[in-house]
Structure formats: structure tokens, C-alpha cells
Short mmCIF file of C-alpha atoms and ligand atoms in Angstrom, two decimals:
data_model
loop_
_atom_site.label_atom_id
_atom_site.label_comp_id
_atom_site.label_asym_id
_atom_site.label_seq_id
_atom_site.Cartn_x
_atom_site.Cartn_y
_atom_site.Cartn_z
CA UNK A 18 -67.94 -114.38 135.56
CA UNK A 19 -70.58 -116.32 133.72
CA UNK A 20 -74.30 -116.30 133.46
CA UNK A 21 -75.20 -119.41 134.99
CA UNK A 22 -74.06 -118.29 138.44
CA UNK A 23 -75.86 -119.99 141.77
CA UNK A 24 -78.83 -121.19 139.65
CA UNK A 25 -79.79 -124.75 140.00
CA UNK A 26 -81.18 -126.59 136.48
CA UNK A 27 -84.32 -127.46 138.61
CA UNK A 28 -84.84 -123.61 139.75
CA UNK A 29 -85.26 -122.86 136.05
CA UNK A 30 -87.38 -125.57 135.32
CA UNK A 31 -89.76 -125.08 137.97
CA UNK A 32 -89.91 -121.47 136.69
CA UNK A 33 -90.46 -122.59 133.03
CA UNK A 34 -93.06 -125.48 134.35
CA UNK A 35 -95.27 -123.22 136.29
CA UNK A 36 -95.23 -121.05 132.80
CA UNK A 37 -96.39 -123.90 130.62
CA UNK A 38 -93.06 -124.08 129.08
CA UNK A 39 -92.38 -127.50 129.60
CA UNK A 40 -90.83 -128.70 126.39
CA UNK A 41 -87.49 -126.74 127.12
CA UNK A 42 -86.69 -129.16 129.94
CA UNK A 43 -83.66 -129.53 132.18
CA UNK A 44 -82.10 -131.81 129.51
CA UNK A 45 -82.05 -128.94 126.68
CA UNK A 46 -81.09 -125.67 129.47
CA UNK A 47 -77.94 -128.64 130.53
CA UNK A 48 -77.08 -128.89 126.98
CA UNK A 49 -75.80 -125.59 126.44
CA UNK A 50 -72.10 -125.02 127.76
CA UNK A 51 -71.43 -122.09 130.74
CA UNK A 52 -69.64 -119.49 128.66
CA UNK A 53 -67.04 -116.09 129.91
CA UNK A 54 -69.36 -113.42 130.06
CA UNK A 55 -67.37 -110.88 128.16
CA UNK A 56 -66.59 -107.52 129.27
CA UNK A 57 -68.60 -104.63 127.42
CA UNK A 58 -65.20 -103.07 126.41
CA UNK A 59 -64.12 -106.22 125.09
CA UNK A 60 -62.79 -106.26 121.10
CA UNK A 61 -64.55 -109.63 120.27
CA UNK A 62 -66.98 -109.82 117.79
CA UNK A 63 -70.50 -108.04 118.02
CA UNK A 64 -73.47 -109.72 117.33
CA UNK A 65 -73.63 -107.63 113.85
CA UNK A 66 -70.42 -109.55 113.04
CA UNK A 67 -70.73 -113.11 114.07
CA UNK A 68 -74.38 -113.19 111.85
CA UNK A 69 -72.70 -111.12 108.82
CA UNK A 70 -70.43 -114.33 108.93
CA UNK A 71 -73.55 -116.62 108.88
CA UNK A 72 -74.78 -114.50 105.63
CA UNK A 73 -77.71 -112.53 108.21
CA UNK A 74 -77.98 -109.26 109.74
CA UNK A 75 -78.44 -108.35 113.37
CA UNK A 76 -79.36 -104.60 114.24
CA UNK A 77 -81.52 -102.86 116.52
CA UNK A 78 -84.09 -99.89 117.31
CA UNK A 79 -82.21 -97.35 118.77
CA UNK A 80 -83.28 -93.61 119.56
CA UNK A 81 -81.42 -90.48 118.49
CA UNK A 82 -81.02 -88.74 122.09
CA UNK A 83 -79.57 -91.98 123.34
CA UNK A 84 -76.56 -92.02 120.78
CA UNK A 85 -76.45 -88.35 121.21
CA UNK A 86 -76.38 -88.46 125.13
CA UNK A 87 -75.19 -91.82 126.17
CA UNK A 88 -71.01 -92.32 124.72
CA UNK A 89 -71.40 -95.75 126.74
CA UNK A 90 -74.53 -97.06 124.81
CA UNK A 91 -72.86 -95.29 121.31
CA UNK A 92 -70.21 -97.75 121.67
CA UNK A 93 -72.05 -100.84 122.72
CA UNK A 94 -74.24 -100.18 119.49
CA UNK A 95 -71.28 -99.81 117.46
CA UNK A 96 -69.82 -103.16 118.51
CA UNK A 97 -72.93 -105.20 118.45
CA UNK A 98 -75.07 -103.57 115.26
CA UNK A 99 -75.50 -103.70 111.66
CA UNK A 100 -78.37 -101.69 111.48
CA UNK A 101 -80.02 -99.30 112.78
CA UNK A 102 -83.95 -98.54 113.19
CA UNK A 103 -85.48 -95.19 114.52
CA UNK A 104 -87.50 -96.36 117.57
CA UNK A 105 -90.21 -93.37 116.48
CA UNK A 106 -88.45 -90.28 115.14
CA UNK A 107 -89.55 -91.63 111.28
CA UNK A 108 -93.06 -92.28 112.49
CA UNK A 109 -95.48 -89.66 110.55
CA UNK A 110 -96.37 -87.68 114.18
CA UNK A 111 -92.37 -86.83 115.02
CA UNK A 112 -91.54 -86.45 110.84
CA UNK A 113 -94.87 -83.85 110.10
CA UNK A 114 -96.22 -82.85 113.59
CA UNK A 115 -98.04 -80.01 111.10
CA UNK A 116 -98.49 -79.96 107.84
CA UNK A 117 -95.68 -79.18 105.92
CA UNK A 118 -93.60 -78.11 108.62
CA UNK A 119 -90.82 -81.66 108.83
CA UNK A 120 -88.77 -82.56 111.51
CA UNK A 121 -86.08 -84.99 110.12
CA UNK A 122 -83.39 -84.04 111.99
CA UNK A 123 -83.54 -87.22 114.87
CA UNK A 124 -83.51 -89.83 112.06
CA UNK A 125 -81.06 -88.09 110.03
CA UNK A 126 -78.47 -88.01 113.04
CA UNK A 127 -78.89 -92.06 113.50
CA UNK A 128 -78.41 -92.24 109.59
CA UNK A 129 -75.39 -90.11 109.92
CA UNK A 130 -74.33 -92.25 113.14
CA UNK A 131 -75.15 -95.33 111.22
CA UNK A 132 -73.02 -94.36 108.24
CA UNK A 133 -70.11 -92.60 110.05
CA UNK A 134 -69.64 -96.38 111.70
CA UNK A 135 -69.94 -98.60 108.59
CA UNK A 136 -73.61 -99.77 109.25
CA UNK A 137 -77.01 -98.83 107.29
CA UNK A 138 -80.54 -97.73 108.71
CA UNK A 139 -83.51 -99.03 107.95
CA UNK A 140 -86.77 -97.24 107.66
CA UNK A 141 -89.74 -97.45 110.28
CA UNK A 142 -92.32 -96.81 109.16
CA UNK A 143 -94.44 -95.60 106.49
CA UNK A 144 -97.81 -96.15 106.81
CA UNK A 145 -99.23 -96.89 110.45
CA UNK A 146 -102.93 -96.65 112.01
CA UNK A 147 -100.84 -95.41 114.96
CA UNK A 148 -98.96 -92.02 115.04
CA UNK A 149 -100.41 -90.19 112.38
CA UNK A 150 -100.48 -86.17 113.21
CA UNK A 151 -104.26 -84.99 114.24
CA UNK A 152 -103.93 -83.03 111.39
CA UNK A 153 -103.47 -86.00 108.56
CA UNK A 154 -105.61 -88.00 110.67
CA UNK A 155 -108.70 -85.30 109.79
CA UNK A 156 -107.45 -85.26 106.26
CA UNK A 157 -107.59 -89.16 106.12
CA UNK A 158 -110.83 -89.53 107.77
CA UNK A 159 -112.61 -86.82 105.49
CA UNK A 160 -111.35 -89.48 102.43
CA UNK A 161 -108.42 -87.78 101.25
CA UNK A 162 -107.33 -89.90 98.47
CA UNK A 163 -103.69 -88.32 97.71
CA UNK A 164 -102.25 -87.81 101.05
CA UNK A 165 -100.83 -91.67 101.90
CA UNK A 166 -98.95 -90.96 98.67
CA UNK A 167 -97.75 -87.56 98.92
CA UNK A 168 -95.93 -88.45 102.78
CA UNK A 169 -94.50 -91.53 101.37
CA UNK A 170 -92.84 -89.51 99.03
CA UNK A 171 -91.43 -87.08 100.85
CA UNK A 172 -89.93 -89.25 103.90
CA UNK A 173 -88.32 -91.82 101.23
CA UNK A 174 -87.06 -88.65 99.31
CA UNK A 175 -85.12 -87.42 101.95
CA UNK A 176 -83.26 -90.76 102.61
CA UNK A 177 -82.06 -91.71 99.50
CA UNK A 178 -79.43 -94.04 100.82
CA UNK A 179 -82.00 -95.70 102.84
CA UNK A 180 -82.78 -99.02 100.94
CA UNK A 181 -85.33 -101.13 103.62
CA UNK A 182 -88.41 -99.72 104.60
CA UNK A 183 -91.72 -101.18 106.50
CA UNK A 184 -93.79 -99.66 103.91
CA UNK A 185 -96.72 -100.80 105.93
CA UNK A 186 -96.82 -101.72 109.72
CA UNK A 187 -99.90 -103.86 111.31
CA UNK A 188 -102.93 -103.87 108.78
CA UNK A 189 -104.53 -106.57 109.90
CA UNK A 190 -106.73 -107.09 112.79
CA UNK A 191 -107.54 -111.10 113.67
CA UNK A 192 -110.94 -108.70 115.75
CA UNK A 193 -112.28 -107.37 112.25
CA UNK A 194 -115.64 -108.60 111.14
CA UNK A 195 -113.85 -107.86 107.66
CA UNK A 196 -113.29 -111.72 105.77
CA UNK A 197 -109.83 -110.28 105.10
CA UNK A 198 -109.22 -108.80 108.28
CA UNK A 199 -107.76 -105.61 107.11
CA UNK A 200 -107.69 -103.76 110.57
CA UNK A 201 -109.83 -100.45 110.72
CA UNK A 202 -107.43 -97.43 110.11
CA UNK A 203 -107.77 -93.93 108.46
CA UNK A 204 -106.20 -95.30 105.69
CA UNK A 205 -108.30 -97.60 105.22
CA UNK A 206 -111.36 -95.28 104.93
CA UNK A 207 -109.40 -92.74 102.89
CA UNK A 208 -108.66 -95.23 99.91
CA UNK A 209 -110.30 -98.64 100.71
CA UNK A 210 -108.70 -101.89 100.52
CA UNK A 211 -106.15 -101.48 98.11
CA UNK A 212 -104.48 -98.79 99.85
CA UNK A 213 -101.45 -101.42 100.73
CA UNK A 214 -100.89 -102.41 97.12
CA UNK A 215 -100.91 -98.71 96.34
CA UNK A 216 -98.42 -97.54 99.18
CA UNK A 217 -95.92 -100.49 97.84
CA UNK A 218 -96.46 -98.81 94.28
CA UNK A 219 -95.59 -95.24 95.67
CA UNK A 220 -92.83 -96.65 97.59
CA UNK A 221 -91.51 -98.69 94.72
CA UNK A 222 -91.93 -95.09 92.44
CA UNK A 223 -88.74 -93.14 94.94
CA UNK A 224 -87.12 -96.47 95.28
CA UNK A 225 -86.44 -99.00 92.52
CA UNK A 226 -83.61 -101.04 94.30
CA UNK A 227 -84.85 -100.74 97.98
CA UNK A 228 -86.48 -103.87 100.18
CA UNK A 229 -90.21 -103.17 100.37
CA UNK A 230 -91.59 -104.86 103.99
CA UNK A 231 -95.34 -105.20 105.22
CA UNK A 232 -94.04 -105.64 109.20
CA UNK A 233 -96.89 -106.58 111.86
CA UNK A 234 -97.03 -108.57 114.84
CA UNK A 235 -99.45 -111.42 116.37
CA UNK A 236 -98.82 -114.13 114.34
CA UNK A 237 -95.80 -115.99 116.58
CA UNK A 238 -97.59 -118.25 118.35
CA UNK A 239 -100.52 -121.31 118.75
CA UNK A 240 -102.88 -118.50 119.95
CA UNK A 241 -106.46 -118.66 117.83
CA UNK A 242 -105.90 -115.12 117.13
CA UNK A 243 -102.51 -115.69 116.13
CA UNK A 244 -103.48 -118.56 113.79
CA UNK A 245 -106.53 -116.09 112.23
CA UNK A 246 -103.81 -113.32 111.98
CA UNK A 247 -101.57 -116.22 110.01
CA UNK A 248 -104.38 -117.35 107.42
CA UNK A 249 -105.32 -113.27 107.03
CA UNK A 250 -101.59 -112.64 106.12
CA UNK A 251 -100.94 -115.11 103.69
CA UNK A 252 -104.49 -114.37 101.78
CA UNK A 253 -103.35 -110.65 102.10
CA UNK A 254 -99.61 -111.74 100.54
CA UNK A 255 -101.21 -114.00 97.84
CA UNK A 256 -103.22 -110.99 96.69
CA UNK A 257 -100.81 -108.54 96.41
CA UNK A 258 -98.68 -110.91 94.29
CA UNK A 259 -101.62 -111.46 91.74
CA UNK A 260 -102.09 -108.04 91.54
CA UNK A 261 -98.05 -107.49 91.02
CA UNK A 262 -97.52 -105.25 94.35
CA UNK A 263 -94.01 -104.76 94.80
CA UNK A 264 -93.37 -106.37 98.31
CA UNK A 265 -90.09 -108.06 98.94
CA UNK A 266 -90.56 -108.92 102.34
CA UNK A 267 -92.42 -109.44 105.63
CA UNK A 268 -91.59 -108.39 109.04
CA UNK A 269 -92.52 -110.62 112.18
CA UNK A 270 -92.27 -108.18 114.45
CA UNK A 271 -91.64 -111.08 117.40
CA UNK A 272 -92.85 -109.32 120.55
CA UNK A 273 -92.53 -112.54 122.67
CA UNK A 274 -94.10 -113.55 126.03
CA UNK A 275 -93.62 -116.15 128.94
CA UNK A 276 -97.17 -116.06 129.63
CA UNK A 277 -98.99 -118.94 130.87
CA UNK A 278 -100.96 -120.66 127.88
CA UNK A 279 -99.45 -118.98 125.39
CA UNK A 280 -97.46 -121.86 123.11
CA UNK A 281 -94.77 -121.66 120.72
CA UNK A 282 -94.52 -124.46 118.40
CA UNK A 283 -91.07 -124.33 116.13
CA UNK A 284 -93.30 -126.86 113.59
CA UNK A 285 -95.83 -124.51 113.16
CA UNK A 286 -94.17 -121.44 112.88
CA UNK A 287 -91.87 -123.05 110.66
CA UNK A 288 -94.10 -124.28 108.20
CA UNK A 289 -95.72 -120.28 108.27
CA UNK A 290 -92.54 -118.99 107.86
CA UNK A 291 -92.40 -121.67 104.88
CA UNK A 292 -95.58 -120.52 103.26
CA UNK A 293 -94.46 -116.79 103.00
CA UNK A 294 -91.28 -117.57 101.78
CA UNK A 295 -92.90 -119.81 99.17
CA UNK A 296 -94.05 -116.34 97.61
CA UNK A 297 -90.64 -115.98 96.82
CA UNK A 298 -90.60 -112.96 99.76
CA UNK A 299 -87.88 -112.61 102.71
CA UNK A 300 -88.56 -112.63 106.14
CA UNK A 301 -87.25 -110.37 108.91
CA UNK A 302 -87.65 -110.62 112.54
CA UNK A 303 -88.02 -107.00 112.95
CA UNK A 304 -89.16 -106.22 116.96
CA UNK A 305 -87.55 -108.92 118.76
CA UNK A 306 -87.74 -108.84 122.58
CA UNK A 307 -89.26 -110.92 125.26
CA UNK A 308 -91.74 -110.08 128.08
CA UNK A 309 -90.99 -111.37 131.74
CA UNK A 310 -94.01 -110.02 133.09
CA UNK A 311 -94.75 -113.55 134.90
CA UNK A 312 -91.04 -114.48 135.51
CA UNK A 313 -90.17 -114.52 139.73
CA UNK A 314 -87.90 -111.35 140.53
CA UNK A 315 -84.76 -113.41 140.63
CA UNK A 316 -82.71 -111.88 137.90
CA UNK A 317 -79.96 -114.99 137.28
CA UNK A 318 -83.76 -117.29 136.43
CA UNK A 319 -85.05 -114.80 134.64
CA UNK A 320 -82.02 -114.11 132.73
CA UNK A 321 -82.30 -117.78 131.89
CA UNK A 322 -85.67 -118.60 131.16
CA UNK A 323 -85.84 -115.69 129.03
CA UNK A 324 -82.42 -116.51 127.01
CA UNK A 325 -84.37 -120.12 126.22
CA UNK A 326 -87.95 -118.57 124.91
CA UNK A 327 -85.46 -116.42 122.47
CA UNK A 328 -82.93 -119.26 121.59
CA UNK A 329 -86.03 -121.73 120.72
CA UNK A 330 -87.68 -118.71 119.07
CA UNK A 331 -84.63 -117.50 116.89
CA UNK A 332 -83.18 -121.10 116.35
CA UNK A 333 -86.54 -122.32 114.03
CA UNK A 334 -86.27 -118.71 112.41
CA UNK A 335 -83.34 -118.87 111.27
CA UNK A 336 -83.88 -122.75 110.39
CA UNK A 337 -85.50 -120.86 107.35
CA UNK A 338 -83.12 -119.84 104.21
CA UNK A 339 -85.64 -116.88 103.67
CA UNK A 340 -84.82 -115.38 107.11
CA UNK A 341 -82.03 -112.57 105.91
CA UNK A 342 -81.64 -111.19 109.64
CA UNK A 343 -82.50 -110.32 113.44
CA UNK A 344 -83.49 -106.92 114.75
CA UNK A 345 -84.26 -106.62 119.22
CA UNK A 346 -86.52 -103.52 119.90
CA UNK A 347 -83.89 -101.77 121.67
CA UNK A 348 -80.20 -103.16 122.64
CA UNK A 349 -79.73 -102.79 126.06
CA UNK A 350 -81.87 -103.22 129.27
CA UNK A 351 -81.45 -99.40 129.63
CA UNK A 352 -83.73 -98.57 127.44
CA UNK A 353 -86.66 -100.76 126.77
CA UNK A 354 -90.38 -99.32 125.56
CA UNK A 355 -91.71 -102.52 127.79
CA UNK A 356 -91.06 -100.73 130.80
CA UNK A 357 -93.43 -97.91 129.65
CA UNK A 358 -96.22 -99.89 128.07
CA UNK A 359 -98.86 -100.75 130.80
CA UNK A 360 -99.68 -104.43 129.68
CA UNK A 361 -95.79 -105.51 129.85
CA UNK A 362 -94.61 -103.60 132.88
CA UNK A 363 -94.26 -106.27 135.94
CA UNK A 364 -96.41 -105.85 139.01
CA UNK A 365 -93.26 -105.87 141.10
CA UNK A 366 -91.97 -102.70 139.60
CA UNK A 367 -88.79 -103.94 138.36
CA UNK A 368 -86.86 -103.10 135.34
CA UNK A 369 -87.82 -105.81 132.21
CA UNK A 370 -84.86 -107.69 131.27
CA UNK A 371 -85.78 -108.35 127.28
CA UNK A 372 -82.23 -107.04 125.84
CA UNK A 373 -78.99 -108.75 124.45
CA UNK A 374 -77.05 -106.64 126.90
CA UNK A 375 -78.39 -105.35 130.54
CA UNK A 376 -78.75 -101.85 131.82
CA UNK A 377 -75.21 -101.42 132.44
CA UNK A 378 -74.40 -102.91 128.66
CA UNK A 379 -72.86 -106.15 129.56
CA UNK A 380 -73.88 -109.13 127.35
CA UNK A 381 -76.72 -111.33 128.94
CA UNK A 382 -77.82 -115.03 128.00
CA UNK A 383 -80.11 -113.81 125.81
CA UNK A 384 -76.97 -111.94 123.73
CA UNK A 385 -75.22 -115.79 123.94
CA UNK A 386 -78.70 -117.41 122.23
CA UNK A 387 -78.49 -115.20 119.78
CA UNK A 388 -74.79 -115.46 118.82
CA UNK A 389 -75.42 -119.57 119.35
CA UNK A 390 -77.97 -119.03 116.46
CA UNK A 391 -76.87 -117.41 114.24
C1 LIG B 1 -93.01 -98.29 120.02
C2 LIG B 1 -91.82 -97.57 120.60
O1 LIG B 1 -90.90 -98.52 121.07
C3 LIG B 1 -92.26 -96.69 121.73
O2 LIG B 1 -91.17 -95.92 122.20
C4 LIG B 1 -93.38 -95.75 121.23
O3 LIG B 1 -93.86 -95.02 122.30
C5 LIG B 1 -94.51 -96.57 120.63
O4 LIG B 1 -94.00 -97.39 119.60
N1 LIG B 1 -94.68 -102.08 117.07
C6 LIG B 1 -94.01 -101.19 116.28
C7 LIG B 1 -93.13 -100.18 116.91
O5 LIG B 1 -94.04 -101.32 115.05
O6 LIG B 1 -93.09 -98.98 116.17
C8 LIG B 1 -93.56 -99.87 118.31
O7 LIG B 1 -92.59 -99.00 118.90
C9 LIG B 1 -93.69 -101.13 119.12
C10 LIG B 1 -94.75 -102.02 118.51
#
């Protein structure tokens, strides 16, 4: 079988026209050869493999009931992963729902998973506006100054062998009427604005070797909040250099869309990606997946069209030396949090399709443009 099947070049570029995605014309969708789908019991390599051999990584979010649950999508992760991320069971709400009282066991069943198959986790996340317990979230707001310090701590002290973490996850806000855009958050009231420097500090204190991240999302394409979100980053990352933070990396989380207006320009981004690296960070795509909110029903086009926005997306990524890997929010169609969240759930009602493999864990275009990039 392949994944080109019954779909004319001009079907997909009408598609891509009507979405303003007119410089991936006919000519560049012809250029790429029809390829054997491969069977998802098939020994080949996994997309972990083929970018370990281009010196990247490739993992993905997962969540600990799937593994647990799901022998199937166990497997496919095994094949295709490097790493692992906890989709939300390291997020402060599921780690400390009350004070004191932890719940590690979800993460520390995909860190055994991870291990018991030869691949690492990765920590997500420390220190988030979102999903902080009611009860820190009092704590914070009535300016508790040790707090942010204390649960850093104690998550990175139970997962010693972890050695990435997003230390922080989306701290700026392109809305603020703040000049540096750092975005409104309990955290941000509890110890002002050099609460980031000082959670890399705390994080650096339980973890001298590990890869400190600041992850956050809005900054992939030619959108006028996406270019305020750029400037605000880099004046955030030249700052905590001066001051010596220890940050290793950033995250682009890569949410993409195929929404009308909205334009990626490889140039650009490139030259973005070009200014953090020049702060002698990395850069990891941490989130990637792809929205087909506007895309027809049609799943061969969609397939398609969506395989492209990732392959033009990943290709100038990885165009950058200081790009060490790849992570999709999720791995297969199966599970996806786009088909929960309200603003990326289609108006048709069907699944999303914004996975390497589809619901029944057989690889997709969008698993062949990533394997073609890396
Ligand atoms: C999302 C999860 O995928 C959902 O299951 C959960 O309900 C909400 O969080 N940016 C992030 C991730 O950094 O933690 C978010 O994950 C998606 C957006």
C-alpha cells in the first residue's frame, strides 16, 4: 500500500491554495517519491533510530495508562522512540494534588518503561502558570517566596537519572503591557521577575550534568504576535546569560496550524533559530504536531497536506546544527490532546490526524517527512 493512493497532485494543491499555502506547490508535493507504507509490526528502523544515525533524537509525549493499557501502542513506542515525555503526570497538580502528599507513581512507571527498553525520559515540567494545585496557587499568590524552590527540589530529587528538564514552560505573553513580556503567573507575583533565573539556579543545585530548557510556544510563525513573542525571547535569553543563569536550551514547542493567513517562512525562522543558538544554547522542538482544523474531511489530502506543513517545518529546523532532536505531542492518532482542546477540534467531528502513525499505529506521511528529515 502507499500513502499517495487515488489523490491527484492538483487535489492537494487546491487544498493547500485555498489555505494560503501556496509556496509548497505541485512541483515540491511531485518531488517526493511514493514510498511502501510499512506494516506496524515491521522490524525496520523507528524513527528514534534513523535520527540517532543523523546525531538527533526523536521521542514523544506519551501517558502512563496508555503503556500500561494499550500492548499495541507499548510496542509502536518502543520501535519508533528515544524518549519519552509525561503528557501531564509530572505537572505540579498530578505530582502534589495537596501539600505534601506526592503522587509519582505515573511518571515513575514511563521512567521505568523508558529504561526497561533502552530509552531515557525527559522531564515536563517544572514551573508552569498552568496546573499548579489550588493549594500552591494560594501560597504563590499570598507571595510565598520559597515554595518555586522547595517543588523543584523535590520532583528533580526523585528522578535522579532524569537529565533534561523544561525548567520553565511559557513565561512570556506577546498580550503583556510588561516591556519584557513576562506573562502574568503566580510565580511571577510570588518572586518578581527574576523568578526564571532563580528556578534555573535551583534546578542547576539537584542537577549539575542535566540539560536545563525554558520550552514555550508562539514564536513559529510570521504572525505579529509571534514576531513580539520572538524579540521578548531573545531579550529574555540575553538576560539570563549576563546574569550567568544556567540554561542550556530552548524548547519550540511547534504546535503547528494550516490556518488561513497564518505563514511560515523557513528564512525567518531560520535566522531565529540562528539567534538563540548564537547564545551558545540548543534547541529542541519539543510539542510537535499539526492542526487540520481547516483541512476538507478527505483523509488521503489531509494526510498529505499535513505531511508537507511538517516536512517544510522540520526540514529548516533541522537545517540548524543547534537543533539536537524532534519530540510529536503524542505518537499515534489514537491519542491526541487536539481532539479535546476546543480551539483545535474540527467542526466536522472527526478524529485530528497530527501523528507520525494513525489510530490504528500504522506509519502516515507525516512519519515519512520526518524520517526524510532527519
Ligand atoms: C497538554 C496535554 O497534552 C493535555 O493532555 C493536558 O490536558 C493539558 O496539557 N503545552 C504544553 C503541554 O507545554 O504541557 C500541554 O499538554 C500542551 C501545550
Amino acid at each position: 500500500m502507499t500513502h499517495r493512493i487515488a489523490l491527484s497532485r492538483r487535489d492537494i494543491f487546491t487544498a493547500m491554495a485555498a489555505l494560503g499555502l501556496g509556496g509548497l506547490g505541485p512541483a515540491t508535493l511531485g518531488a517526493r517519491p511514493a514510498r511502501a507504507q510499512v506494516p506496524s509490526g515491521g522490524s525496520d528502523r523507528g524513527l528514534g533510530e534513523i535520527a540517532r544515525n543523523a546525531g538527533r533524537f526523536y521521542g514523544c509525549a506519551v501517558q502512563a495508562s496508555y503503556l500500561a493499557k494499550e500492548p499495541d501502542f507499548a510496542d509502536a513506542v518502543v520501535r519508533e522512540a528515544g524518549v519519552l515525555v509525561p503528557e501531564w503526570e509530572l505537572k505540579w497538580g498530578a505530582v502534589e494534588p495537596q501539600r505534601g502528599h506526592f503522587n509519582f507513581a505515573p511518571a515513575d512507571a514511563i521512567l521505568a518503561f523508558a529504561e526497561q527498553h533502552g530509552m531515557t525520559m525527559r522531564g515536563h515540567t517544572l514551573v508552569w502558570h498552568r496546573n499548579i494545585p489550588a493549594w500552591a496557587k494560594t501560597a504563590l499568590e499570598a507571595q510565598d517566596r520559597s515554595l518555586m524552590g522547595i517543588h523543584i527540589k523535590q520532583v528533580m530529587n526523585h528522578f535522579p537519572t532524569v537529565q533534561d528538564w523544561d525548567v520553565v514552560n511559557e513565561v512570556l505573553d506577546p498580550g503583556s503591557t510588561r516591556p519584557d513580556k513576562l506573562r502574568d503567573s503566580p510565580f511571577l507575583t510570588a518572586l518578581g521577575p527574576r523568578y526564571i533565573a532563580q528556578a534555573f539556579r535551583y534546578a542547576r543545585g539537584v542537577a549539575p550534568q542535566a540539560r536545563l530548557v525554558y520550552n514555550d510556544y508562539g514564536v513559529e510563525y510570521e504572525l505579529p504576535t509571534h514576531k513580539t513573542k520572538r524579540d521578548a525571547m531573545l531579550r529574555l535569553l540575553e538576560s539570563l546569560k549576563r546574569e550567568g543563569a544556567p540554561i542550556d536550551a530552548v524548547g519550540i514547542q511547534s504546535h503547528l496550524v494550516t490556518r488561513q493567513g497564518v505563514t511560515f517562512d523557513p528564512a525567518s525562522f531560520s535566522s531565529f533559530l540562528k539567534e538563540i543558538a548564537g547564545f551558545g544554547l540548543k534547541i529542541i522542538i519539543t510539542e510537535l504536531d499539526v492542526q487540520d482544523t481547516d483541512l476538507p474531511a478527505d483523509d488521503s489530502v489531509r494526510d498529505r497536506v499535513l505531511a508537507d506543513v511538517i516536512q517544510r517545518y522540520v526540514e529548516a529546523a533541522l537545517a540548524e546544527p543547534a537543533v539536537a532532536g524532534i519530540l510529536t505531542w503524542g505518537l499515534s492518532d489514537r491519542h491526541t490532546w487536539l481532539d479535546t482542546d476546543p480551539t483545535a477540534k474540527r467542526s466536522d467531528g472527526l478524529p485530528s490526524r497530527p501523528l507520525p502513525l494513525d489510530a490504528d499505529l500504522n506509519r502516515k506521511p507525516i512519519w515519512h517527512a520526518l524520517a526524510d528529515a532527519f
